[in-house]
């Protein structure tokens, strides 16, 4: 009977710890292009990816202007009604020209 009168202590349940799922942003890879790091103000500036200001310029003028922002760029001059590949190249800028040899649309990286 002594056994019956003895209190049996059940192991107490540990309070459940709440798990917080981190709301961190997923890691995104960044492509650094020339001219995007080391800005004089000390603030990183987004790289320029398009040059609408060269529309209407000759190919030589447009190349000179774009090289100021991206010195190691490779140019591809695209004549009217020509096809281009769909690949993306971060070092290439295509210059679409009209029949007079002037830039007809805003060049961009790709």
PDB file of C-alpha atoms in Angstrom:
ATOM      1  CA  UNK A   1       0.000   0.000   0.000  1.00  0.00           C
ATOM      2  CA  UNK A   2       2.880   2.230   0.541  1.00  0.00           C
ATOM      3  CA  UNK A   3       3.476   1.994  -3.123  1.00  0.00           C
ATOM      4  CA  UNK A   4      -0.068   3.136  -3.863  1.00  0.00           C
ATOM      5  CA  UNK A   5       0.180   6.143  -1.582  1.00  0.00           C
ATOM      6  CA  UNK A   6       3.440   7.231  -3.087  1.00  0.00           C
ATOM      7  CA  UNK A   7       3.113   9.935  -5.553  1.00  0.00           C
ATOM      8  CA  UNK A   8       4.508   9.225  -8.919  1.00  0.00           C
ATOM      9  CA  UNK A   9       5.909  12.255 -10.521  1.00  0.00           C
ATOM     10  CA  UNK A  10       5.591  12.293 -14.208  1.00  0.00           C
ATOM     11  CA  UNK A  11       8.269  14.130 -16.045  1.00  0.00           C
ATOM     12  CA  UNK A  12       7.078  17.630 -16.658  1.00  0.00           C
ATOM     13  CA  UNK A  13       6.803  18.688 -20.204  1.00  0.00           C
ATOM     14  CA  UNK A  14       9.337  21.225 -21.253  1.00  0.00           C
ATOM     15  CA  UNK A  15       7.775  24.369 -22.634  1.00  0.00           C
ATOM     16  CA  UNK A  16       7.966  24.280 -26.364  1.00  0.00           C
ATOM     17  CA  UNK A  17      10.451  26.664 -27.817  1.00  0.00           C
ATOM     18  CA  UNK A  18       9.085  28.663 -30.660  1.00  0.00           C
ATOM     19  CA  UNK A  19      11.190  28.560 -33.731  1.00  0.00           C
ATOM     20  CA  UNK A  20      11.445  31.754 -35.643  1.00  0.00           C
ATOM     21  CA  UNK A  21      12.068  31.357 -39.305  1.00  0.00           C
ATOM     22  CA  UNK A  22      14.450  33.969 -40.526  1.00  0.00           C
ATOM     23  CA  UNK A  23      12.976  36.347 -43.049  1.00  0.00           C
ATOM     24  CA  UNK A  24      16.347  37.051 -44.643  1.00  0.00           C
ATOM     25  CA  UNK A  25      16.476  37.882 -48.325  1.00  0.00           C
ATOM     26  CA  UNK A  26      17.756  35.065 -50.480  1.00  0.00           C
ATOM     27  CA  UNK A  27      21.321  35.539 -51.648  1.00  0.00           C
ATOM     28  CA  UNK A  28      21.362  37.279 -54.965  1.00  0.00           C
ATOM     29  CA  UNK A  29      24.425  37.261 -57.147  1.00  0.00           C
ATOM     30  CA  UNK A  30      25.412  40.650 -58.420  1.00  0.00           C
ATOM     31  CA  UNK A  31      27.236  41.286 -61.629  1.00  0.00           C
ATOM     32  CA  UNK A  32      29.661  44.115 -61.117  1.00  0.00           C
ATOM     33  CA  UNK A  33      30.310  46.085 -64.243  1.00  0.00           C
ATOM     34  CA  UNK A  34      33.079  48.612 -64.775  1.00  0.00           C
ATOM     35  CA  UNK A  35      32.184  51.999 -63.343  1.00  0.00           C
ATOM     36  CA  UNK A  36      29.927  50.570 -60.639  1.00  0.00           C
ATOM     37  CA  UNK A  37      32.425  50.439 -57.778  1.00  0.00           C
ATOM     38  CA  UNK A  38      34.681  53.087 -56.343  1.00  0.00           C
ATOM     39  CA  UNK A  39      32.482  56.083 -56.980  1.00  0.00           C
ATOM     40  CA  UNK A  40      34.153  59.302 -55.704  1.00  0.00           C
ATOM     41  CA  UNK A  41      31.391  59.864 -53.148  1.00  0.00           C
ATOM     42  CA  UNK A  42      32.146  56.474 -51.588  1.00  0.00           C
ATOM     43  CA  UNK A  43      28.669  55.219 -52.428  1.00  0.00           C
ATOM     44  CA  UNK A  44      28.287  52.340 -54.838  1.00  0.00           C
ATOM     45  CA  UNK A  45      26.427  53.505 -57.912  1.00  0.00           C
ATOM     46  CA  UNK A  46      24.361  51.179 -60.041  1.00  0.00           C
ATOM     47  CA  UNK A  47      26.141  50.494 -63.310  1.00  0.00           C
ATOM     48  CA  UNK A  48      24.803  52.141 -66.401  1.00  0.00           C
ATOM     49  CA  UNK A  49      23.180  49.592 -68.684  1.00  0.00           C
ATOM     50  CA  UNK A  50      21.637  51.727 -71.424  1.00  0.00           C
ATOM     51  CA  UNK A  51      22.652  54.881 -73.293  1.00  0.00           C
ATOM     52  CA  UNK A  52      19.600  56.651 -74.780  1.00  0.00           C
ATOM     53  CA  UNK A  53      21.607  59.870 -75.180  1.00  0.00           C
ATOM     54  CA  UNK A  54      23.597  58.419 -78.111  1.00  0.00           C
ATOM     55  CA  UNK A  55      20.583  57.899 -80.377  1.00  0.00           C
ATOM     56  CA  UNK A  56      21.223  59.937 -83.524  1.00  0.00           C
ATOM     57  CA  UNK A  57      25.022  59.933 -83.112  1.00  0.00           C
ATOM     58  CA  UNK A  58      27.431  58.233 -85.475  1.00  0.00           C
ATOM     59  CA  UNK A  59      28.870  54.860 -84.449  1.00  0.00           C
ATOM     60  CA  UNK A  60      32.240  56.449 -83.590  1.00  0.00           C
ATOM     61  CA  UNK A  61      30.645  59.130 -81.381  1.00  0.00           C
ATOM     62  CA  UNK A  62      28.451  56.556 -79.626  1.00  0.00           C
ATOM     63  CA  UNK A  63      31.401  54.225 -78.986  1.00  0.00           C
ATOM     64  CA  UNK A  64      33.447  57.070 -77.487  1.00  0.00           C
ATOM     65  CA  UNK A  65      30.566  58.098 -75.175  1.00  0.00           C
ATOM     66  CA  UNK A  66      29.842  54.530 -74.017  1.00  0.00           C
ATOM     67  CA  UNK A  67      33.554  53.800 -73.383  1.00  0.00           C
ATOM     68  CA  UNK A  68      33.546  56.618 -70.794  1.00  0.00           C
ATOM     69  CA  UNK A  69      31.187  54.505 -68.680  1.00  0.00           C
ATOM     70  CA  UNK A  70      32.422  51.060 -69.685  1.00  0.00           C
ATOM     71  CA  UNK A  71      36.047  51.036 -70.898  1.00  0.00           C
ATOM     72  CA  UNK A  72      36.345  47.312 -71.725  1.00  0.00           C
ATOM     73  CA  UNK A  73      33.160  47.049 -73.720  1.00  0.00           C
ATOM     74  CA  UNK A  74      32.910  45.136 -76.996  1.00  0.00           C
ATOM     75  CA  UNK A  75      30.704  46.724 -79.624  1.00  0.00           C
ATOM     76  CA  UNK A  76      28.582  44.990 -82.205  1.00  0.00           C
ATOM     77  CA  UNK A  77      27.194  47.208 -84.946  1.00  0.00           C
ATOM     78  CA  UNK A  78      23.865  45.876 -86.220  1.00  0.00           C
ATOM     79  CA  UNK A  79      22.750  47.024 -89.671  1.00  0.00           C
ATOM     80  CA  UNK A  80      19.046  47.571 -90.489  1.00  0.00           C
ATOM     81  CA  UNK A  81      16.975  44.364 -90.850  1.00  0.00           C
ATOM     82  CA  UNK A  82      19.740  42.118 -89.499  1.00  0.00           C
ATOM     83  CA  UNK A  83      19.202  39.299 -87.033  1.00  0.00           C
ATOM     84  CA  UNK A  84      21.157  38.929 -83.782  1.00  0.00           C
ATOM     85  CA  UNK A  85      21.626  36.033 -81.387  1.00  0.00           C
ATOM     86  CA  UNK A  86      19.649  35.896 -78.151  1.00  0.00           C
ATOM     87  CA  UNK A  87      22.632  35.260 -75.881  1.00  0.00           C
ATOM     88  CA  UNK A  88      23.414  37.783 -73.131  1.00  0.00           C
ATOM     89  CA  UNK A  89      26.953  39.102 -72.772  1.00  0.00           C
ATOM     90  CA  UNK A  90      27.693  41.604 -69.985  1.00  0.00           C
ATOM     91  CA  UNK A  91      30.664  42.991 -71.918  1.00  0.00           C
ATOM     92  CA  UNK A  92      28.803  43.629 -75.179  1.00  0.00           C
ATOM     93  CA  UNK A  93      26.806  46.620 -76.358  1.00  0.00           C
ATOM     94  CA  UNK A  94      24.976  46.416 -79.647  1.00  0.00           C
ATOM     95  CA  UNK A  95      24.679  49.568 -81.719  1.00  0.00           C
ATOM     96  CA  UNK A  96      21.623  49.373 -83.983  1.00  0.00           C
ATOM     97  CA  UNK A  97      22.143  51.774 -86.869  1.00  0.00           C
ATOM     98  CA  UNK A  98      19.893  53.132 -89.597  1.00  0.00           C
ATOM     99  CA  UNK A  99      20.667  53.342 -93.308  1.00  0.00           C
ATOM    100  CA  UNK A 100      22.646  56.570 -92.715  1.00  0.00           C
ATOM    101  CA  UNK A 101      24.941  54.894 -90.152  1.00  0.00           C
ATOM    102  CA  UNK A 102      23.463  56.717 -87.141  1.00  0.00           C
ATOM    103  CA  UNK A 103      22.387  54.947 -83.932  1.00  0.00           C
ATOM    104  CA  UNK A 104      18.650  54.285 -84.252  1.00  0.00           C
ATOM    105  CA  UNK A 105      17.808  52.830 -80.818  1.00  0.00           C
ATOM    106  CA  UNK A 106      19.186  53.157 -77.340  1.00  0.00           C
ATOM    107  CA  UNK A 107      22.178  50.815 -76.965  1.00  0.00           C
ATOM    108  CA  UNK A 108      22.199  48.537 -73.946  1.00  0.00           C
ATOM    109  CA  UNK A 109      24.341  45.863 -72.384  1.00  0.00           C
ATOM    110  CA  UNK A 110      23.674  42.390 -73.656  1.00  0.00           C
TER     111      UNK A 110
END
